[in-house]
Coordinates of C-alpha atoms in Angstrom, one line a residue:
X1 CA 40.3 172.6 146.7
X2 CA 37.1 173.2 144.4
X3 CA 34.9 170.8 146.6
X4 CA 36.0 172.3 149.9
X5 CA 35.1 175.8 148.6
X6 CA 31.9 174.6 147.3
X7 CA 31.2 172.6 151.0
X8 CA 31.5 176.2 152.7
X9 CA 29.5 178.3 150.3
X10 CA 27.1 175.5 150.8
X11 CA 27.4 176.0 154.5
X12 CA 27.4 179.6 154.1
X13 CA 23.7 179.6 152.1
X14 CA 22.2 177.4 154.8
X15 CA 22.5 180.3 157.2
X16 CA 21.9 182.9 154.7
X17 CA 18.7 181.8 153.5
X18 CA 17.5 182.0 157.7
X19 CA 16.7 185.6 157.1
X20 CA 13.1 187.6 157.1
X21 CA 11.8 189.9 153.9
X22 CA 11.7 193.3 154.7
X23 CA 8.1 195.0 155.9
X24 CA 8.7 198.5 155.1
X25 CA 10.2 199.3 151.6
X26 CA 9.8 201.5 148.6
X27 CA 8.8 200.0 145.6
X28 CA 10.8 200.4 142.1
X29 CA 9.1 199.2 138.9
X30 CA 12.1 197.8 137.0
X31 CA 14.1 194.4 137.3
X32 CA 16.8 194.2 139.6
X33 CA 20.2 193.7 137.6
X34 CA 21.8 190.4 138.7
X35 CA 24.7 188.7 137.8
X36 CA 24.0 185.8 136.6
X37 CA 21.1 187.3 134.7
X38 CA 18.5 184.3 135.9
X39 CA 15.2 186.9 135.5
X40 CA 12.4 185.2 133.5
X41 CA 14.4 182.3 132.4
X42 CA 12.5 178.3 132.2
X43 CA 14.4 175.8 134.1
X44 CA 14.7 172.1 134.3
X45 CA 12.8 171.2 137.6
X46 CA 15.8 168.9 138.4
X47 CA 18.2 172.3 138.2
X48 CA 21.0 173.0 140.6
X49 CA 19.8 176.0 142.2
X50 CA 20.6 179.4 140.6
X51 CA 22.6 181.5 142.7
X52 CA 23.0 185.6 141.8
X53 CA 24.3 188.6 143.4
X54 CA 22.6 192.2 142.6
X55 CA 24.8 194.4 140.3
X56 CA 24.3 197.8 142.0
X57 CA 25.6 198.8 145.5
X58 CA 23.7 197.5 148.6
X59 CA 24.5 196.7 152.6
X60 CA 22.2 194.0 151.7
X61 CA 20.1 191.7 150.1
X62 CA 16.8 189.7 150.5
X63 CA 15.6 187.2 148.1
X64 CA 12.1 185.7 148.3
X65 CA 11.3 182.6 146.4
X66 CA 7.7 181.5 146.1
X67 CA 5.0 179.1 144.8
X68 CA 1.9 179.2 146.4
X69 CA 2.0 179.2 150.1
X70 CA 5.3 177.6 149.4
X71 CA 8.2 180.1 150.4
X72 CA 12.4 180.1 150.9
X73 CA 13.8 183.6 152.1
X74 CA 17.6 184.2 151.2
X75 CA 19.6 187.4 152.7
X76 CA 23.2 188.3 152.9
X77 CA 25.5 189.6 149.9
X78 CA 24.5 186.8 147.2
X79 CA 21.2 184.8 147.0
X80 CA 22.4 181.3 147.5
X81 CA 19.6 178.8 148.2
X82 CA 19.4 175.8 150.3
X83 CA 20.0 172.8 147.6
X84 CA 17.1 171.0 149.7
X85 CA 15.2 173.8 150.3
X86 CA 15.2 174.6 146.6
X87 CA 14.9 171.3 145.0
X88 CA 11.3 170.9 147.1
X89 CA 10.3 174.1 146.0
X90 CA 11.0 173.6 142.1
X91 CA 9.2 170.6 142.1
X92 CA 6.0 171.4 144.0
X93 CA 5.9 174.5 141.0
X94 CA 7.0 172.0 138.1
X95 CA 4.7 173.0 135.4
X96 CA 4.2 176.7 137.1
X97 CA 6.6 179.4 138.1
X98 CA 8.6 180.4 141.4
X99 CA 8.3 184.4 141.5
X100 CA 11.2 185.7 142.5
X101 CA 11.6 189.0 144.9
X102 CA 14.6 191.2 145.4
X103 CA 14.8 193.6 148.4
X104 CA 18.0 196.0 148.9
X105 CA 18.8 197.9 151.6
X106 CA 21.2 201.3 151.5
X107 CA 21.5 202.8 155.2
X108 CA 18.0 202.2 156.8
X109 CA 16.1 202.2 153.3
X110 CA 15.0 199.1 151.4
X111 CA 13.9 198.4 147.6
X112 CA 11.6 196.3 146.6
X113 CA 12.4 195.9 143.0
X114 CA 9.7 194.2 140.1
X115 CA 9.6 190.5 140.9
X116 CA 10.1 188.3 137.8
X117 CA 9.3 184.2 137.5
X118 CA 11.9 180.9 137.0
X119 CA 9.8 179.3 134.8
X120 CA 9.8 175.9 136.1
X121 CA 9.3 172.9 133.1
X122 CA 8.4 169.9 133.4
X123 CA 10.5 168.4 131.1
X124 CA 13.9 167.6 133.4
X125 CA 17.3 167.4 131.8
X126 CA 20.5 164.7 131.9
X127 CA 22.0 164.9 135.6
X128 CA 25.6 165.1 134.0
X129 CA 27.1 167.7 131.6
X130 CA 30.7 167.2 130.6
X131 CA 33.6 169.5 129.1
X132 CA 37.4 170.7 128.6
X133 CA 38.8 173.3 130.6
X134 CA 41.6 175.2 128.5
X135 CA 42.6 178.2 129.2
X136 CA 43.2 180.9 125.7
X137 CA 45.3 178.4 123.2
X138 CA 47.4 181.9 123.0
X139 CA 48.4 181.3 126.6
X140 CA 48.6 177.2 126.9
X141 CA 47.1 174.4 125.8
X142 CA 48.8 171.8 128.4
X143 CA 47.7 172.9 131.5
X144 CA 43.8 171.5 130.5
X145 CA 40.9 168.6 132.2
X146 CA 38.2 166.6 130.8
X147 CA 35.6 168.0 133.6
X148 CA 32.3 166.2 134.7
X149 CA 29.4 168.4 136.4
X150 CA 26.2 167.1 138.0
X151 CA 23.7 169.8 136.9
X152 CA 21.6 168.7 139.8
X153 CA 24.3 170.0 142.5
X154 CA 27.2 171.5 141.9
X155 CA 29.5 168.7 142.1
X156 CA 32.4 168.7 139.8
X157 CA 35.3 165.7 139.2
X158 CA 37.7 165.7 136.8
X159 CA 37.6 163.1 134.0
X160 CA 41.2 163.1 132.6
X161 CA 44.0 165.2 133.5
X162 CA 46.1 166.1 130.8
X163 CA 48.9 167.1 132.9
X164 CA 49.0 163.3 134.5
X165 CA 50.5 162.4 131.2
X166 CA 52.5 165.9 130.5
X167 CA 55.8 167.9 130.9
X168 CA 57.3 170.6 129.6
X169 CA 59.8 168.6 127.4
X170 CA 57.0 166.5 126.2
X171 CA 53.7 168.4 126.1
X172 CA 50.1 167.0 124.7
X173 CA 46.8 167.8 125.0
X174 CA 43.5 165.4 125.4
X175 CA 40.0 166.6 123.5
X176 CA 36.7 165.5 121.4
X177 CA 35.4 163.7 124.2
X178 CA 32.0 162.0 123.0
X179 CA 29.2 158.8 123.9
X180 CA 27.2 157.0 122.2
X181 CA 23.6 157.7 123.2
X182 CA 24.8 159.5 126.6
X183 CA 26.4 156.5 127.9
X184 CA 29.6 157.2 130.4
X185 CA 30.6 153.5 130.0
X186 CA 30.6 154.1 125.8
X187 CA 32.8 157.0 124.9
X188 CA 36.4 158.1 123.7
X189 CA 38.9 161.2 124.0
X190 CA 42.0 161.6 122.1
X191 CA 45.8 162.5 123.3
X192 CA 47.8 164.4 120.5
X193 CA 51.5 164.5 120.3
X194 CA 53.5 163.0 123.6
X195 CA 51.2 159.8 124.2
X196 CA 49.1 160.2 121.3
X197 CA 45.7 157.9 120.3
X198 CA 42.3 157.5 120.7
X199 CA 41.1 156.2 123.7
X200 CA 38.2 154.0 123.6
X201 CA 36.2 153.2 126.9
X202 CA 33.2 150.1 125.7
X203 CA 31.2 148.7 128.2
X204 CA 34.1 148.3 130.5
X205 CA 36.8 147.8 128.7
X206 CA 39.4 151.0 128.1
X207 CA 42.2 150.6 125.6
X208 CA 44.7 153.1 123.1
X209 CA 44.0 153.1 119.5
X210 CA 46.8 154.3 117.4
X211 CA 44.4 155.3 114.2
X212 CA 47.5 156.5 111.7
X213 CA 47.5 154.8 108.7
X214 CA 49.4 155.5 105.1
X215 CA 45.7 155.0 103.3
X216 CA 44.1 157.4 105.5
X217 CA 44.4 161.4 106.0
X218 CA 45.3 161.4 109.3
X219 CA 44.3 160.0 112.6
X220 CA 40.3 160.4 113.5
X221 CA 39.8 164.2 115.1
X222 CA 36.1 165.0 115.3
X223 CA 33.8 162.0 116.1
X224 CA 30.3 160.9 116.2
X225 CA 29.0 156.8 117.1
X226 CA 26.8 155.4 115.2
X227 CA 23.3 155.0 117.7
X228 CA 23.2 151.5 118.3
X229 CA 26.3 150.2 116.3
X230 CA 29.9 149.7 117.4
X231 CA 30.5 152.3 114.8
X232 CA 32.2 156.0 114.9
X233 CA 32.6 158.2 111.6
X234 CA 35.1 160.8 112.2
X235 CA 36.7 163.6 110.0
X236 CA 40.2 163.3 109.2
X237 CA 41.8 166.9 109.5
X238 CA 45.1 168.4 109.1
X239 CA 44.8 171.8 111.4
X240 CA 46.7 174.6 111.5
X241 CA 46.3 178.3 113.3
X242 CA 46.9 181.8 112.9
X243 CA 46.8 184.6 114.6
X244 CA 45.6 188.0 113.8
X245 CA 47.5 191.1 114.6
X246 CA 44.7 193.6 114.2
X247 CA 41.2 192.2 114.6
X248 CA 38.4 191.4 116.7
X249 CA 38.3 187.4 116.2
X250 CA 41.8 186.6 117.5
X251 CA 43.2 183.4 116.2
X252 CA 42.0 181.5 112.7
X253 CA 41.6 177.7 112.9
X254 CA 41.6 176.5 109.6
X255 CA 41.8 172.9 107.9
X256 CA 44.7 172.3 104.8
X257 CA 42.7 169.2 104.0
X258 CA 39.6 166.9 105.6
X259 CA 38.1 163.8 104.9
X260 CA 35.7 161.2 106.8
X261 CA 36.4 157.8 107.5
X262 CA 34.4 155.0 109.7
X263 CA 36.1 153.1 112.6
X264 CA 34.4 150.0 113.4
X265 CA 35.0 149.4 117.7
X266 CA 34.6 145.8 117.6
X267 CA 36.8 145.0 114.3
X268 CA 39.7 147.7 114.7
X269 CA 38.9 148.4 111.1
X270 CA 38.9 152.1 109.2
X271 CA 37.5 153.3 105.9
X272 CA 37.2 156.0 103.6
X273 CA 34.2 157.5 103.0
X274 CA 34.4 160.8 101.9
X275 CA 38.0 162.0 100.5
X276 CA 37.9 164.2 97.3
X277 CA 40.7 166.3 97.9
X278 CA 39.1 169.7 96.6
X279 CA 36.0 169.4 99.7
X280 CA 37.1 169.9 103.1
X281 CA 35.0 167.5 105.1
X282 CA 34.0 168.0 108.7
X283 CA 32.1 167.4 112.0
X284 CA 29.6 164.6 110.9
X285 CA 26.7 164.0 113.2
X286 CA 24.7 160.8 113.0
X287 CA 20.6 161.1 112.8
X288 CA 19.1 159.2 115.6
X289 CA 17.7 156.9 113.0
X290 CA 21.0 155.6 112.1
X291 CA 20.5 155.7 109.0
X292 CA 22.0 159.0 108.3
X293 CA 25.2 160.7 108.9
X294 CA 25.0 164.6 108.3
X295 CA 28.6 166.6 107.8
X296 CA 29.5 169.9 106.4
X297 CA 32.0 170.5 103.8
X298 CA 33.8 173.7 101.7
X299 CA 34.8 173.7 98.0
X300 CA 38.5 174.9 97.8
X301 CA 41.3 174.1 95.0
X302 CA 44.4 175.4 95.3
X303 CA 46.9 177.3 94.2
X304 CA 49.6 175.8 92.4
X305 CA 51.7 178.7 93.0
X306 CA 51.5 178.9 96.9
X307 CA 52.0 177.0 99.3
X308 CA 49.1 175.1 100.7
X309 CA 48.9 177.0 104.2
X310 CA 50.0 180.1 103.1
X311 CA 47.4 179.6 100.2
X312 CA 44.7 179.1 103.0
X313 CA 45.7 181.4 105.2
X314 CA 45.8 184.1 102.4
X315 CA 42.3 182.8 101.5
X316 CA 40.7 182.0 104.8
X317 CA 37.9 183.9 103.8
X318 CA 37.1 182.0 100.9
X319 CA 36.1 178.9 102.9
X320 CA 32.1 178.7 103.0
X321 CA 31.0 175.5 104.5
X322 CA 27.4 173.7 103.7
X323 CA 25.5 170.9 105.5
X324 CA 25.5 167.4 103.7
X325 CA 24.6 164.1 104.3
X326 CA 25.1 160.3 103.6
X327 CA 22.2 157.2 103.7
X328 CA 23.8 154.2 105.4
X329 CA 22.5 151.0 106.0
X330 CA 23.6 149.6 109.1
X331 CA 22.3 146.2 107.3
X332 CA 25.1 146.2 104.7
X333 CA 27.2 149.0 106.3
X334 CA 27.4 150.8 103.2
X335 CA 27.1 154.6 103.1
X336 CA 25.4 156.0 100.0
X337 CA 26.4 159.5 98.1
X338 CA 26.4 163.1 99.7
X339 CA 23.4 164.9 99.1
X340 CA 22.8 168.7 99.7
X341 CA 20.8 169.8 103.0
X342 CA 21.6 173.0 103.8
X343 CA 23.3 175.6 101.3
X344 CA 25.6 177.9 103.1
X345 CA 27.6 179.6 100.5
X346 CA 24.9 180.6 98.7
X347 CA 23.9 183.2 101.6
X348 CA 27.8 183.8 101.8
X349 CA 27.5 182.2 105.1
X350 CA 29.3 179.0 106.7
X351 CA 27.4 176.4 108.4
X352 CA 29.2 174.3 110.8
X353 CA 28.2 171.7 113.7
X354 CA 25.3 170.2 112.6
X355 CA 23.1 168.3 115.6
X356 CA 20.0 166.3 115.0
X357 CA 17.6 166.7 117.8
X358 CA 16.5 163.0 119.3
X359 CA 13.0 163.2 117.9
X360 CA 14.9 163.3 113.9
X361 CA 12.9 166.6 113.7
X362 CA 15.1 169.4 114.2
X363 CA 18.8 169.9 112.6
X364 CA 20.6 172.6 115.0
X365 CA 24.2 174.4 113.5
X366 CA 26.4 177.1 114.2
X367 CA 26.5 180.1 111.4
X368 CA 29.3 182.2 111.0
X369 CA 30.5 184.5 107.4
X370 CA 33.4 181.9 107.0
X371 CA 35.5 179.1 108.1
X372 CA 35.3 176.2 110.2
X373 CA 36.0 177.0 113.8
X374 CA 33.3 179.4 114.9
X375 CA 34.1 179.7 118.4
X376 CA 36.2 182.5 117.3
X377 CA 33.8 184.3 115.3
X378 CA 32.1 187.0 117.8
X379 CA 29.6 186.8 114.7
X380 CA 28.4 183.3 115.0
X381 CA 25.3 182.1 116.1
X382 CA 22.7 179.1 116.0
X383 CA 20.4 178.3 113.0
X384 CA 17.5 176.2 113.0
X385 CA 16.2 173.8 110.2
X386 CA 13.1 172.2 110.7
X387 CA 13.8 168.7 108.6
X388 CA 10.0 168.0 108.3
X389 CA 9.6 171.4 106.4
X390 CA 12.5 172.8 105.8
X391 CA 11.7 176.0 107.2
X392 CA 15.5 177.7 108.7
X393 CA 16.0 180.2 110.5
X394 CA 18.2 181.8 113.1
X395 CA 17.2 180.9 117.0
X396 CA 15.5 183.2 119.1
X397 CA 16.2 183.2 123.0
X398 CA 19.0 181.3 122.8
X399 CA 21.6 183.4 120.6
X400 CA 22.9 186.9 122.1
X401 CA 25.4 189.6 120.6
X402 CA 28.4 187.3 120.6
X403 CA 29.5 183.6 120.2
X404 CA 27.7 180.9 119.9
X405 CA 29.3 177.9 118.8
X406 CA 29.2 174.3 119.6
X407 CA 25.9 173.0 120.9
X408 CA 24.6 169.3 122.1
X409 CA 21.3 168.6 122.8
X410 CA 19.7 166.5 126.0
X411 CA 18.6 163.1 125.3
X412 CA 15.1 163.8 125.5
X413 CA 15.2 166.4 122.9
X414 CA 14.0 169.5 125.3
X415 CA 17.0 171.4 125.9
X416 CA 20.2 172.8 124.3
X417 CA 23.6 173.6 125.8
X418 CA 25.6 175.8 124.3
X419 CA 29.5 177.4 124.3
X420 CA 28.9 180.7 124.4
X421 CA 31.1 183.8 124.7
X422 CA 28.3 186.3 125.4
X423 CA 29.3 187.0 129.2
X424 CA 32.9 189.0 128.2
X425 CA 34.0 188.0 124.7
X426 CA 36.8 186.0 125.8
X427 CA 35.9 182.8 127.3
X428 CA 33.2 180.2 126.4
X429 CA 30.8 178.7 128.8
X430 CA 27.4 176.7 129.1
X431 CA 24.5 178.4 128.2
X432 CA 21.0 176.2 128.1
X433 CA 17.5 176.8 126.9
X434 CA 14.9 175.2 126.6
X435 CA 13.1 174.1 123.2
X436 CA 9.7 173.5 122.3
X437 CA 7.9 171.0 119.8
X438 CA 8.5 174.0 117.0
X439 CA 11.3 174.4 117.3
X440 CA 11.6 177.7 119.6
X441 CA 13.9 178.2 122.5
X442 CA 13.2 180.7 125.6
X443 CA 16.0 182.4 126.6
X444 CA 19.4 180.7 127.8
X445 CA 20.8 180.5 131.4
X446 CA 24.5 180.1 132.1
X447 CA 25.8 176.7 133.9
X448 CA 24.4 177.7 138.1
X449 CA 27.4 178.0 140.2
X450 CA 27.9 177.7 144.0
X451 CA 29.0 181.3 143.9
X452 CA 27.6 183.3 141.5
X453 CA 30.7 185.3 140.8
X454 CA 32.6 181.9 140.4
X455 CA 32.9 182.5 136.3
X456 CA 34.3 185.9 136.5
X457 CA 37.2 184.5 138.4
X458 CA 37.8 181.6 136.6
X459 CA 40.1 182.0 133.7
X460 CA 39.2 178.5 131.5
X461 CA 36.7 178.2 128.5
X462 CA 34.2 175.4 129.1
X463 CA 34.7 173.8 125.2
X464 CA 32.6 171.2 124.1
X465 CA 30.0 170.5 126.2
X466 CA 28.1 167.0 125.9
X467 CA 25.2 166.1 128.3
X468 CA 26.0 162.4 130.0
X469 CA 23.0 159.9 131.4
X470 CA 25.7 159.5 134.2
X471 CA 29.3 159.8 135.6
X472 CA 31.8 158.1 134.2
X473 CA 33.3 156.0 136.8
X474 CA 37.1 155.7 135.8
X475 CA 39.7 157.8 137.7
X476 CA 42.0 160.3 135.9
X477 CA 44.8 158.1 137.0
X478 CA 43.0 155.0 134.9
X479 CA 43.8 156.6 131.6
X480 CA 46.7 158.2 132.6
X481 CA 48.1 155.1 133.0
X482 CA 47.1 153.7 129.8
X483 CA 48.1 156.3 128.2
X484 CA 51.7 156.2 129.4
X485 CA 51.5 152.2 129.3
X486 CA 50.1 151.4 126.2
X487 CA 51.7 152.1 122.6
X488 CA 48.3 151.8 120.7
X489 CA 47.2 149.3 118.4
X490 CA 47.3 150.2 115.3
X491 CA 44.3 150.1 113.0
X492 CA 43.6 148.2 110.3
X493 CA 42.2 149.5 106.5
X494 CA 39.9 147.7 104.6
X495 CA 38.2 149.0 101.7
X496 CA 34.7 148.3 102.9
X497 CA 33.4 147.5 106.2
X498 CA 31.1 144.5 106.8
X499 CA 28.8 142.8 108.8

C-alpha cells in the first residue's frame, strides 16, 4: 500500500510543479513557516527531494526553486518536486545554493515571503538508510519491521517482518540490526523470545546462531564488527523496564548486569572480555583502525538487602555511565585493559553510544543526567570529542530542545543521522546534518518524505538508524523462514580467541 501511495503523490507533483510564480504580490520580510522546517538547511546533492507544506492558512501555494538561470516552479497545497526535475537542479548548484521562494495566495492577494537557500554540498551521502519501526513499547512491541529507505527517492522495502515469525500465543520481537563497513551482504539482527538467535547474513550465506551459553551473561544484544575481521564484540545485558506514573520521561530502561564478549563469524567461538560484576558494560563501537573497541560502562554495587531490580529501580538515578576503551590486536586477537576516555560522572552526566567518525578523528555520544537508554530522556543530546585534542563539547546545529539519541555516521565521514524526538516528544525519527573537518554540524533535516505531512500521521518510531552502501537483497520471507526452520547452533566458549 505504501508504494502505491507514494506512485500517486509522485504523479500528483508532476502536475503540480507545471504551475507559474505569481507577478503581482506583497512582499513580507520573514520566513515562511513550513512543515518540514527545510529553510537554510545543507543537503547531500544526491538527496531525495524535500517536500513541505506552509503552516499558515492559504488557497494556495507557489514554490520557486533556483540556481542560476536554472529554475523548477511548484504550486498546489504542498511543494512536491519533480524527482528528475530536482535531482538536475541539485546537482548543477552542488557546491552553491538553490534559493528557495514561497508565494501564498488568500482570496485574490499573494505573499511573497523572505526566500531562504538549501545549501547544496558536495559531499553526497550512502543511498540506503535502514531502521525498526515500533510503535510506543507501552502499546506493542510485536507488531514491528526492519525497514530499508533509499535516501535518493523515496523508496521504502521491508527488511524482516517480525510478524512473519509471530502470534499472539507466541510473540517476539527482531532488533540491533548492524554491518560491517555498510555492507548489506555482512550484517545481523536478532529474534528474542518465540524463535530466538542471532541471525548472521556473511557474504551470502544466512544462518541462526543460538549465542546462550552457561559461561557467558547472556546471549549478544548490542553489537559492533570488527572493520575487516570476521569479528563482532557485543554487550551481554540483562534488561528490564519501568514505567513512571508521574513524569515527563515515560518508561526507564535499565540494565541488572552487562558484560562484553567477542564472537568470532568464522569459528562460532565467544569470549569474555569485560565481566567484573560491579561495571555495567555497554554499546562498544569499534575505531575504524581496528585496533580499538570503545564502550561505556557505570560503577554500581549492590545492595545486599534488596533485591537486584528493585535495588536498581530504586537507584536508577545512581547509574552514571563513562566512555572506555580496549587496544586489540587483530594480529594476536587479544584485547588489552580498559582505559578512561571520556569521564561522565564526574560532570554528573551519562555518556552513552559512542561512534567513531571514519576519519578516527571525531568520537560522537549521546549525553543524558543518567542511565543507559537515552531515547527516553527529553534531556539528552549529542557531545562531541575531538580525539586529536581532546577538546568536548555539546553539538551545535544538530541537537534541538528534545531527544537525541542514537546516531550513526555515513561512510565518508560527512554526515550524521540521528533519532530524534524533537518534532512532538513522542516518536523518534531521522534527523541528518552535515559535519565539517572540525567537527561542526549545520543544522539537521528530518528523513524527506513523499508527503510532507507523512510523519504526522504515522504512529512508529524510526529506532536505530544505520546508513547501508546498498539494499540488502534477501526477502522478509528468507529469514522468516530460517527463523522458524532453524533451531540455532549453539556457540562455542573458549577462553581466548585465536588466529
Amino acid at each position: 500500500m505504501r508504494q502505491y501511495i507514494y506512485i500517486m503523490v509522485a504523479a500528483l507533483a508532476l502536475t503540480a510543479c507545471q504551475t507559474s510564480v505569481p507577478e503581482s504580490y506583497t512582499q513580507k520580510d520573514e520566513l515562511p513557516a513550513i512543515y518540514p522546517d527545510y529553510t537554510d538547511v545543507t543537503i547531500p546533492v544526491n538527496i531525495a527531494p524535500l517536500t513541505f507544506m506552509l503552516e499558515q492558512q492559504a488557497d494556495e501555494v507557489v514554490a520557486r526553486l533556483s540556481y542560476g538561470d536554472e529554475e523548477m516552479v511548484c504550486g498546489g497545497d504542498k511543494v512536491q518536486p519533480d524527482i528528475d526535475d530536482w535531482h538536475a537542479l541539485a546537482e548543477k548548484a552542488k557546491g552553491h545554493d538553490i534559493t528557495v521562494e514561497v508565494y501564498a495566495r488568500e482570496g485574490d492577494q499573494w505573499t511573497r515571503f523572505k526566500p531562504f537557500a538549501y545549501h547544496v554540498s558536495t559531499d553526497s551521502i550512502d543511498p540506503w538508510l535502514s531502521y525498526r519501526l515500533i510503535s510506543p513499547s507501552y502499546v506493542t512491541y510485536e507488531e514491528l519491521t526492519l525497514n530499508q529507505r533509499c535516501l535518493e527517492s523515496y523508496e521504502e522495502r521491508v527488511m524482516v517482518d517480525n510478524m512473519l515469525c509471530c502470534t499472539e500465543e507466541n510473540g517476539q520481537c527482531v532488533n540491533c540490526h548492524n554491518y560491517q563497513q555498510y555492507d548489506p551482504e555482512r550484517m545481523l539482527f536478532h529474534a528474542r523470545q518465540n524463535h530466538g538467535g542471532t541471525m548472521i547474513v556473511y557474504n551470502g550465506d544466512i544462518h541462526k546462531i543460538n549465542m546462550r551459553n552457561d559461561s557467558i551473561l547472556s546471549a549478544g544484544v548490542y553489537p559492533t564488527w570488527h572493520p575487516w575481521l570476521p569479528l563482532v564484540v557485543f554487550s551481554t545485558n540483562k534488561t528490564g523496564q519501568s514505567f513512571h506514573t508521574a513524569h515527563h520521561n515515560k518508561i526507564e530502561v535499565f540494565d541488572s548486569a552487562s558484560d562484553l564478549i567477542a564472537y568470532d563469524v568464522a569459528k562460532n567461538e565467544v569470549t569474555n572480555i569485560e565481566n567484573d560484576t560491579t561495571e555495567f558494560e555497554i554499546y562498544p563501537f569499534w575505531a575504524p583502525d581496528g585496533k580499538t573497541v570503545y564502550y561505556c560502562s557505570a560503577h554500581f554495587i549492590y545492595n545486599d538487602s534488596v533485591d537486584r531490580e528493585p535495588d536498581v529501580i530504586m537507584r536508577a538515578k545512581e547509574f552514571k555511565y563513562c566512555i572506555y576503551k580496549k587496544s586489540f590486536d587483530p594480529e594476536t586477537m587479544t584485547f588489552g585493559p580498559h582505559e578512561m576516555v571520556f569521564d561522565a560522572d564526574s560532570l554528573d552526566k551519562s555518556a552513552t553510544l559512542p561512534r567513531i567518525s571514519p576519519d578516527g578523528r571525531f568520537l560522537v555520544f549521546t549525553l543524558g543526567n543518567y542511565g543507559c537508554f537515552h531515547i527516553w530522556h527529553h534531556e539528552a543530546d549529542l557531545w562531541l570529542m575531538d580525539l586529536k585534542t581532546g577538546a568536548v563539547g555539546r553539538m551545535e546545529g544538530i541537537n534541538s530542545d528534545d531527544t537525541e539519541s542514537y546516531h550513526s555516521w555515513s561512510s565518508n565521514g560527512k554526515w550524521l543521522v540521528v533519532s530524534s524526538r524533537r518534532e512532538d516528544g513522542n516518536y523518534t525519527r531521522p534527523f541528518i546534518a552535515h559535519v565539517d573537518e572540525q567537527g561542526r554540524s549545520t543544522k539537521a533535516f528530518a528523513l524527506p518524505q513523499a508527503d510532507p505531512e507523512f510523519h504526522r500521521q504515522f504512529m512508529k518510531s524510526y529506532n536505530i538508524p544505520e546508513f547501508m552502501r546498498g539494499p540488502v537483497k534477501y526477502r522478509p520471507q528468507d529469514f522468516a523462514r530460517i527463523l522458524h526452520e532453524e533451531e540455532g547452533k549453539p556457540v562455542k566458549y573458549v577462553q581466548k580467541l585465536s588466529k
